[in-house]
Amino acid sequence: MIRKKALVNTLFLVGFTVFGFGSYISLKRGLSEGMIVSVMPFLAIIAFFLVDSVYRERIRSMLTGTYWLSMLYIGTLVVSMFVALRGGIPGVNFGNALLSSLLFAAPFNAAVIVQYYNRDDDDFDFSRMLLLGLGMLMAVNVLGYAAGIKAFGHGFEGRASFPFIRGIYTGAHVLAVLSLMLLFHLRDPLGRPVRYFMVVASLAVAFVLMLSINSRLSLMIFLLLAIMILTRAIKVARGIYTISLFTMPLLLSFSLLVYQVLSLPFFEAILQRVSKEDVTTFNGRSYIWNAVADWAFNDRTGLLFGNGFKGHYKLHMLDLVAKLWGEPHAYNLHSHSTFTEVLVAQGVFGVVLLYILLWRGFKYYRNCYLRGSSEAPIFGGLVYILFIWQIDIFCYGVDIGHAILFTMLAPLAIDRKFIGRKEKDMDGAWLE
């Protein structure tokens, strides 16, 4: 069993880095080829588990309702791809629809299998494994960036753009998730000075890189949450989940206030690009979000169960925006929001499923944080996702944010009565 665990854990540990290499290949050589690479470690874990289960002739049902809700949501993603295929959406063919479906489901199921194999291991620390996995991904990206490897994803001249990731903003979000998790390890400087220094150094590098990426919204949300974690205000703050549900409408309603905040000397000095037009329209995103709102309130075609992947193209929802941005075709656009993308593609049904899953994850990890469990650092990363999923595409479909989010949900997918390992705090002591 030890060798099996070591194999599964190692495959999962390198999974996000391989995912990043797959993203690079997708952008440089072809989508299908890249997705095959991205999904390989996770599929290897699943294949190993299936073979091992048959060999042992012992398959037990340990799965919770969270697992089945997660798979139901992933199922709506899969259906949306094949609806797009049937509807003739440009760029969608049977091969990449099938590979996309694998990439939707494989990271989550692989993470659940990791939980299964480590269920009786008292030394297993899932939070540390996730932190190391994301750390390896960003280390490889930083080395590639320093070596001058060209990034083929979305980027801007003069701003840091990592090669082994889908785009400039994805890099900012992964750095934010990683850094917020690292903040929980910023402890005991006298007892463990070497570890403390390494955490401080890692946070400093990550912050410099975030400044180089220069993503205003992600940096603003990161700083707010970092202050709440460092001051422990997040422990007593109420309504975080509820407020997060209204991130987009709050930003749109208070866009001028956001501009005033970003115009403060501190932000002007570190961001170096505070245009009123850009900030108040969120770099043009508000035009897209308003187009989606017009559809939701006035048209409502497919509102309940969605219109499939890139459903906005079929509805001509973003044609005007495409003209404003000089794009030849609207199918090249996405809605710059996981929330609106899910709403259009999977309908209210998909959005509600995601709301439930986010609530379950928030409740579980907040409890871990309050008890001082070793899984507490994941709380910081998950809260960031709660806010960013409404205003960026990071958590949708084949982007790595989707894999990170559902990996975080994996501990909730195994019934606690089947978990034999004892809980530890972040210092390795047993929790009562």
XYZ file of C-alpha atoms in Angstrom:
432
model
C 0.000 0.000 0.000
C 2.904 2.370 0.742
C 4.239 2.033 -2.805
C 0.765 2.544 -4.229
C 0.329 5.685 -2.169
C 3.736 6.970 -3.207
C 2.891 6.450 -6.891
C -0.509 8.116 -6.657
C 0.801 11.008 -4.552
C 3.726 11.646 -6.904
C 1.485 11.660 -9.974
C -0.854 14.116 -8.286
C 2.018 16.303 -7.074
C 3.314 16.814 -10.624
C -0.193 17.026 -12.079
C -0.529 20.826 -12.051
C 2.917 21.310 -13.556
C 2.124 18.883 -16.369
C -1.207 20.696 -16.779
C 0.823 23.858 -17.319
C 3.013 22.207 -19.957
C -0.165 21.026 -21.667
C -1.466 24.594 -21.745
C 1.741 25.677 -23.471
C 1.426 22.921 -26.060
C -2.261 23.799 -26.611
C -1.389 27.383 -27.411
C 1.697 26.627 -29.491
C 0.915 23.423 -31.368
C -2.760 22.551 -31.020
C -5.605 22.357 -28.518
C -6.172 18.596 -28.619
C -2.492 17.713 -28.293
C -2.145 20.045 -25.314
C -5.203 18.690 -23.533
C -3.868 15.141 -23.873
C -0.681 16.218 -22.079
C -2.579 18.207 -19.416
C -4.820 15.300 -18.439
C -2.195 12.523 -18.468
C -1.129 12.430 -14.756
C -4.744 12.565 -13.573
C -5.857 9.862 -16.000
C -2.888 7.729 -14.878
C -4.129 7.950 -11.275
C -7.655 6.967 -12.307
C -6.415 4.074 -14.483
C -4.187 2.799 -11.673
C -7.081 2.921 -9.214
C -9.403 1.025 -11.554
C -6.823 -1.705 -12.184
C -5.980 -1.901 -8.489
C -9.667 -2.133 -7.550
C -10.281 -5.001 -9.970
C -7.172 -6.807 -8.801
C -8.187 -6.537 -5.141
C -11.826 -7.288 -5.946
C -12.861 -4.826 -3.273
C -14.791 -1.714 -4.206
C -16.590 0.092 -1.384
C -18.905 3.052 -1.613
C -17.350 5.854 0.417
C -18.590 8.786 -1.633
C -20.650 11.645 -0.233
C -23.323 13.842 -1.719
C -20.662 16.465 -2.461
C -18.980 14.018 -4.835
C -22.197 13.380 -6.746
C -23.091 17.098 -6.850
C -19.605 17.813 -8.195
C -20.000 15.171 -10.864
C -23.451 16.517 -11.727
C -21.985 19.988 -12.241
C -19.117 18.534 -14.302
C -21.780 16.611 -16.241
C -23.447 19.898 -17.202
C -20.077 21.098 -18.511
C -19.727 17.934 -20.579
C -23.265 18.286 -21.969
C -22.569 21.924 -22.863
C -19.636 20.838 -25.038
C -21.733 18.352 -26.998
C -24.576 20.854 -27.353
C -21.996 23.186 -28.925
C -20.813 20.344 -31.163
C -24.357 19.648 -32.337
C -24.993 23.363 -32.819
C -21.957 23.757 -35.081
C -20.058 26.232 -32.896
C -16.807 27.068 -34.769
C -13.728 25.366 -33.364
C -15.639 22.595 -31.566
C -15.197 19.066 -32.919
C -15.782 15.628 -31.447
C -12.130 15.167 -30.503
C -11.679 18.326 -28.469
C -15.177 17.993 -26.958
C -14.217 14.540 -25.667
C -10.804 15.689 -24.424
C -12.353 18.744 -22.745
C -14.774 16.425 -20.939
C -11.866 14.351 -19.639
C -10.099 17.479 -18.456
C -13.268 18.648 -16.666
C -13.585 15.407 -14.690
C -10.118 13.862 -14.302
C -8.403 16.262 -11.802
C -11.308 16.053 -9.356
C -11.580 12.268 -9.517
C -7.810 11.906 -9.242
C -7.836 14.106 -6.124
C -10.614 11.954 -4.614
C -8.514 8.841 -5.290
C -5.582 10.506 -3.510
C -7.880 10.970 -0.507
C -8.874 7.312 -0.735
C -5.329 5.943 -0.734
C -4.253 8.224 2.123
C -7.328 7.774 4.285
C -5.425 5.846 7.006
C -2.110 7.708 6.779
C -1.601 9.918 9.833
C 1.234 11.773 8.070
C -0.843 12.764 5.052
C -1.220 16.535 4.669
C -3.417 17.405 1.693
C -2.954 21.151 2.131
C 0.819 20.794 1.948
C 0.510 18.562 -1.126
C -1.675 21.136 -2.908
C 0.688 23.931 -1.891
C 3.714 22.028 -3.221
C 1.898 21.163 -6.451
C 0.998 24.803 -7.145
C 4.458 25.902 -6.006
C 6.099 23.565 -8.529
C 3.836 24.906 -11.278
C 4.790 28.509 -10.557
C 8.492 27.682 -10.070
C 8.612 26.116 -13.535
C 6.803 29.145 -14.976
C 9.183 31.601 -13.300
C 12.203 29.662 -14.582
C 10.707 29.559 -18.074
C 9.940 33.282 -17.955
C 13.482 34.068 -16.730
C 14.913 31.900 -19.510
C 13.011 33.922 -22.083
C 10.615 31.193 -23.221
C 7.865 32.860 -25.214
C 4.357 32.809 -23.725
C 1.651 32.153 -26.305
C -1.283 32.897 -24.021
C -3.114 36.197 -23.540
C -0.653 38.886 -22.475
C 0.453 42.505 -22.781
C 3.720 44.127 -23.758
C 5.818 45.107 -20.744
C 3.937 42.922 -18.255
C 5.104 39.555 -16.927
C 3.559 36.681 -18.863
C 4.370 33.097 -17.891
C 4.815 30.483 -20.637
C 3.353 27.370 -19.019
C -0.092 28.697 -18.221
C -3.074 29.859 -20.281
C -2.707 33.615 -19.875
C -1.463 36.569 -17.903
C -4.426 36.738 -15.532
C -4.348 33.000 -14.832
C -0.789 33.475 -13.599
C -1.914 36.273 -11.270
C -4.716 34.130 -9.829
C -2.520 31.084 -9.186
C 0.046 33.321 -7.475
C -2.717 34.829 -5.320
C -4.094 31.408 -4.293
C -0.570 30.175 -3.539
C 0.342 33.282 -1.548
C -2.835 33.282 0.537
C -2.167 29.654 1.446
C 1.442 30.514 2.311
C 0.295 33.248 4.704
C -1.020 30.558 7.038
C 2.538 29.203 7.315
C 3.885 32.583 8.383
C 4.274 31.500 12.015
C 6.814 30.680 14.730
C 9.748 32.828 13.489
C 11.864 32.004 16.548
C 11.106 28.292 16.762
C 11.472 27.625 13.013
C 13.474 30.535 11.602
C 14.567 28.771 8.381
C 11.005 27.836 7.414
C 9.791 31.317 8.349
C 12.453 32.962 6.170
C 11.620 30.668 3.224
C 7.930 31.556 3.496
C 8.713 35.289 3.662
C 11.055 35.012 0.668
C 8.451 33.066 -1.340
C 5.761 35.620 -0.529
C 8.062 38.483 -1.529
C 8.863 36.871 -4.891
C 5.184 36.106 -5.522
C 4.181 39.691 -4.709
C 6.829 41.149 -7.037
C 5.572 38.847 -9.795
C 1.966 39.918 -9.172
C 3.061 43.534 -9.495
C 4.834 42.658 -12.757
C 1.646 41.051 -14.076
C -0.170 44.212 -13.034
C -3.696 42.800 -12.715
C -5.626 45.463 -10.816
C -8.662 43.506 -9.617
C -6.780 40.378 -8.580
C -4.190 42.450 -6.701
C -6.868 44.469 -4.928
C -8.757 41.343 -3.831
C -5.513 39.626 -2.825
C -4.388 42.540 -0.660
C -7.769 42.792 1.050
C -7.819 39.082 1.896
C -4.141 39.074 2.907
C -4.780 41.860 5.422
C -7.803 39.975 6.781
C -5.741 36.786 7.200
C -2.726 38.509 8.781
C -4.907 40.459 11.231
C -7.148 37.407 11.732
C -10.155 39.566 10.926
C -11.266 36.778 8.610
C -11.883 34.627 11.684
C -14.655 36.906 12.960
C -15.870 38.376 9.668
C -19.462 37.472 8.871
C -21.162 37.107 5.545
C -18.031 36.552 3.433
C -19.729 33.899 1.326
C -22.872 36.008 0.857
C -20.883 39.109 -0.120
C -18.836 37.063 -2.587
C -22.016 36.140 -4.468
C -22.464 39.800 -5.384
C -18.875 40.588 -6.383
C -19.816 41.489 -9.956
C -22.854 43.699 -9.236
C -21.004 45.398 -6.375
C -18.055 46.213 -8.620
C -20.333 47.522 -11.363
C -22.323 49.609 -8.877
C -19.252 51.059 -7.189
C -16.964 51.342 -10.220
C -16.241 55.005 -9.486
C -15.316 54.112 -5.904
C -13.004 51.393 -7.207
C -11.402 54.016 -9.447
C -10.915 56.350 -6.480
C -9.274 53.535 -4.483
C -6.976 52.579 -7.346
C -6.101 56.247 -7.815
C -4.587 56.435 -4.335
C -0.828 57.114 -4.395
C -0.020 53.570 -3.202
C -1.897 51.874 -6.041
C -0.798 54.433 -8.644
C 2.811 53.744 -7.703
C 2.586 49.959 -7.969
C 0.062 49.615 -10.810
C 1.250 52.437 -13.098
C -1.904 52.276 -15.263
C -4.959 53.824 -13.633
C -7.179 55.081 -16.468
C -10.693 56.103 -15.486
C -12.209 54.542 -18.610
C -10.362 51.259 -18.103
C -11.129 51.025 -14.392
C -14.806 51.999 -14.501
C -15.479 49.551 -17.352
C -13.037 46.980 -15.898
C -11.006 47.061 -19.090
C -14.169 46.693 -21.182
C -15.581 43.730 -19.260
C -18.670 45.697 -18.209
C -19.831 45.812 -21.855
C -19.886 42.009 -21.921
C -21.502 41.658 -18.506
C -24.224 44.145 -19.441
C -24.888 42.184 -22.654
C -25.316 39.013 -20.581
C -27.607 40.874 -18.165
C -29.750 42.089 -21.074
C -30.130 38.495 -22.252
C -30.960 37.217 -18.754
C -33.642 39.874 -18.118
C -35.122 40.361 -21.584
C -34.444 37.339 -23.805
C -33.979 34.399 -21.386
C -33.430 31.828 -24.173
C -31.969 28.733 -22.494
C -31.852 30.496 -19.138
C -32.790 27.413 -17.108
C -30.462 24.754 -18.582
C -28.156 26.808 -20.770
C -27.273 27.160 -24.429
C -24.127 25.061 -24.531
C -20.476 26.057 -24.713
C -20.059 29.423 -26.459
C -23.846 29.763 -26.392
C -23.424 33.523 -26.654
C -22.326 33.035 -30.274
C -25.530 31.209 -31.166
C -27.569 33.976 -29.510
C -25.497 36.792 -31.119
C -25.119 38.135 -27.598
C -21.639 39.614 -28.013
C -21.705 40.666 -31.667
C -21.694 44.364 -30.766
C -18.857 43.859 -28.285
C -16.854 42.019 -30.948
C -17.211 45.057 -33.231
C -16.166 47.425 -30.428
C -13.060 45.331 -29.766
C -12.212 44.841 -33.417
C -12.738 41.066 -33.291
C -13.802 39.444 -36.582
C -15.996 36.842 -34.879
C -17.802 36.758 -31.522
C -16.900 33.100 -30.950
C -13.346 34.273 -30.229
C -14.686 36.007 -27.113
C -15.577 34.705 -23.697
C -17.460 36.603 -21.026
C -14.491 37.227 -18.680
C -16.454 35.697 -15.830
C -16.943 32.107 -14.723
C -20.367 33.093 -13.391
C -21.670 34.517 -16.679
C -19.999 31.791 -18.744
C -21.731 29.079 -16.681
C -25.024 30.979 -16.745
C -25.059 31.199 -20.547
C -23.673 27.700 -21.199
C -25.213 25.650 -18.367
C -28.045 27.873 -17.236
C -29.360 28.658 -13.779
C -29.153 24.932 -13.045
C -25.360 24.940 -13.456
C -24.932 28.167 -11.487
C -26.986 26.865 -8.550
C -24.940 23.659 -8.459
C -21.759 25.708 -8.335
C -23.190 27.934 -5.589
C -23.934 24.854 -3.473
C -20.477 23.389 -4.009
C -18.764 26.667 -3.143
C -20.866 26.961 0.006
C -19.979 23.428 1.090
C -16.294 24.073 0.447
C -16.400 27.406 2.284
C -18.174 25.901 5.302
C -15.770 22.942 5.491
C -12.545 24.958 5.234
C -13.747 27.736 7.506
C -14.324 25.062 10.125
C -10.789 23.743 9.452
C -9.457 27.274 9.976
C -11.365 27.823 13.202
C -10.132 24.473 14.587
C -6.561 25.082 13.453
C -6.499 21.986 11.250
C -3.636 21.269 8.838
C -6.101 21.899 5.991
C -6.687 25.491 7.166
C -4.411 27.120 4.520
C -6.773 25.977 1.773
C -9.358 28.325 3.292
C -7.336 31.344 2.099
C -7.134 30.049 -1.463
C -10.801 29.089 -1.580
C -11.996 32.491 -0.338
C -10.003 34.134 -3.135
C -11.732 31.844 -5.650
C -15.108 32.803 -4.145
C -14.507 36.397 -5.205
C -12.549 35.974 -8.414
C -14.828 33.406 -10.115
C -17.437 36.086 -10.773
C -15.067 38.501 -12.489
C -12.719 36.206 -14.404
C -12.855 33.049 -16.512
C -10.222 31.401 -14.254
C -12.533 28.733 -12.785
C -14.338 27.760 -15.975
C -13.888 24.483 -17.814
C -10.415 23.602 -18.996
C -8.646 26.489 -17.255
C -6.523 25.438 -14.304
C -8.736 27.287 -11.798
C -11.448 24.676 -12.391
C -8.974 21.903 -11.523
C -7.768 23.780 -8.418
C -11.306 24.429 -7.166
C -12.469 20.839 -7.553
C -9.225 19.525 -6.088
C -10.048 21.600 -2.997
C -13.459 19.900 -2.850
C -11.941 16.382 -2.898
C -11.679 15.996 0.929
C -15.440 16.560 1.117
C -16.084 13.715 -1.323
C -15.079 10.845 1.014
C -17.368 10.032 3.935
C -15.569 10.872 7.198
C -16.513 7.531 8.732
C -14.124 5.863 6.275
C -11.214 8.187 7.162
C -8.934 6.415 9.624
C -6.163 8.994 9.950
C -6.102 11.377 12.890
C -6.362 15.111 12.384
C -3.340 17.286 13.014
C -2.855 20.996 13.436
C -0.454 23.000 11.287
C 2.456 22.246 13.643
C 1.919 18.480 13.414
C 0.269 18.027 16.819
C -2.862 15.913 17.153
C -6.175 17.719 17.263
C -8.634 16.579 19.881
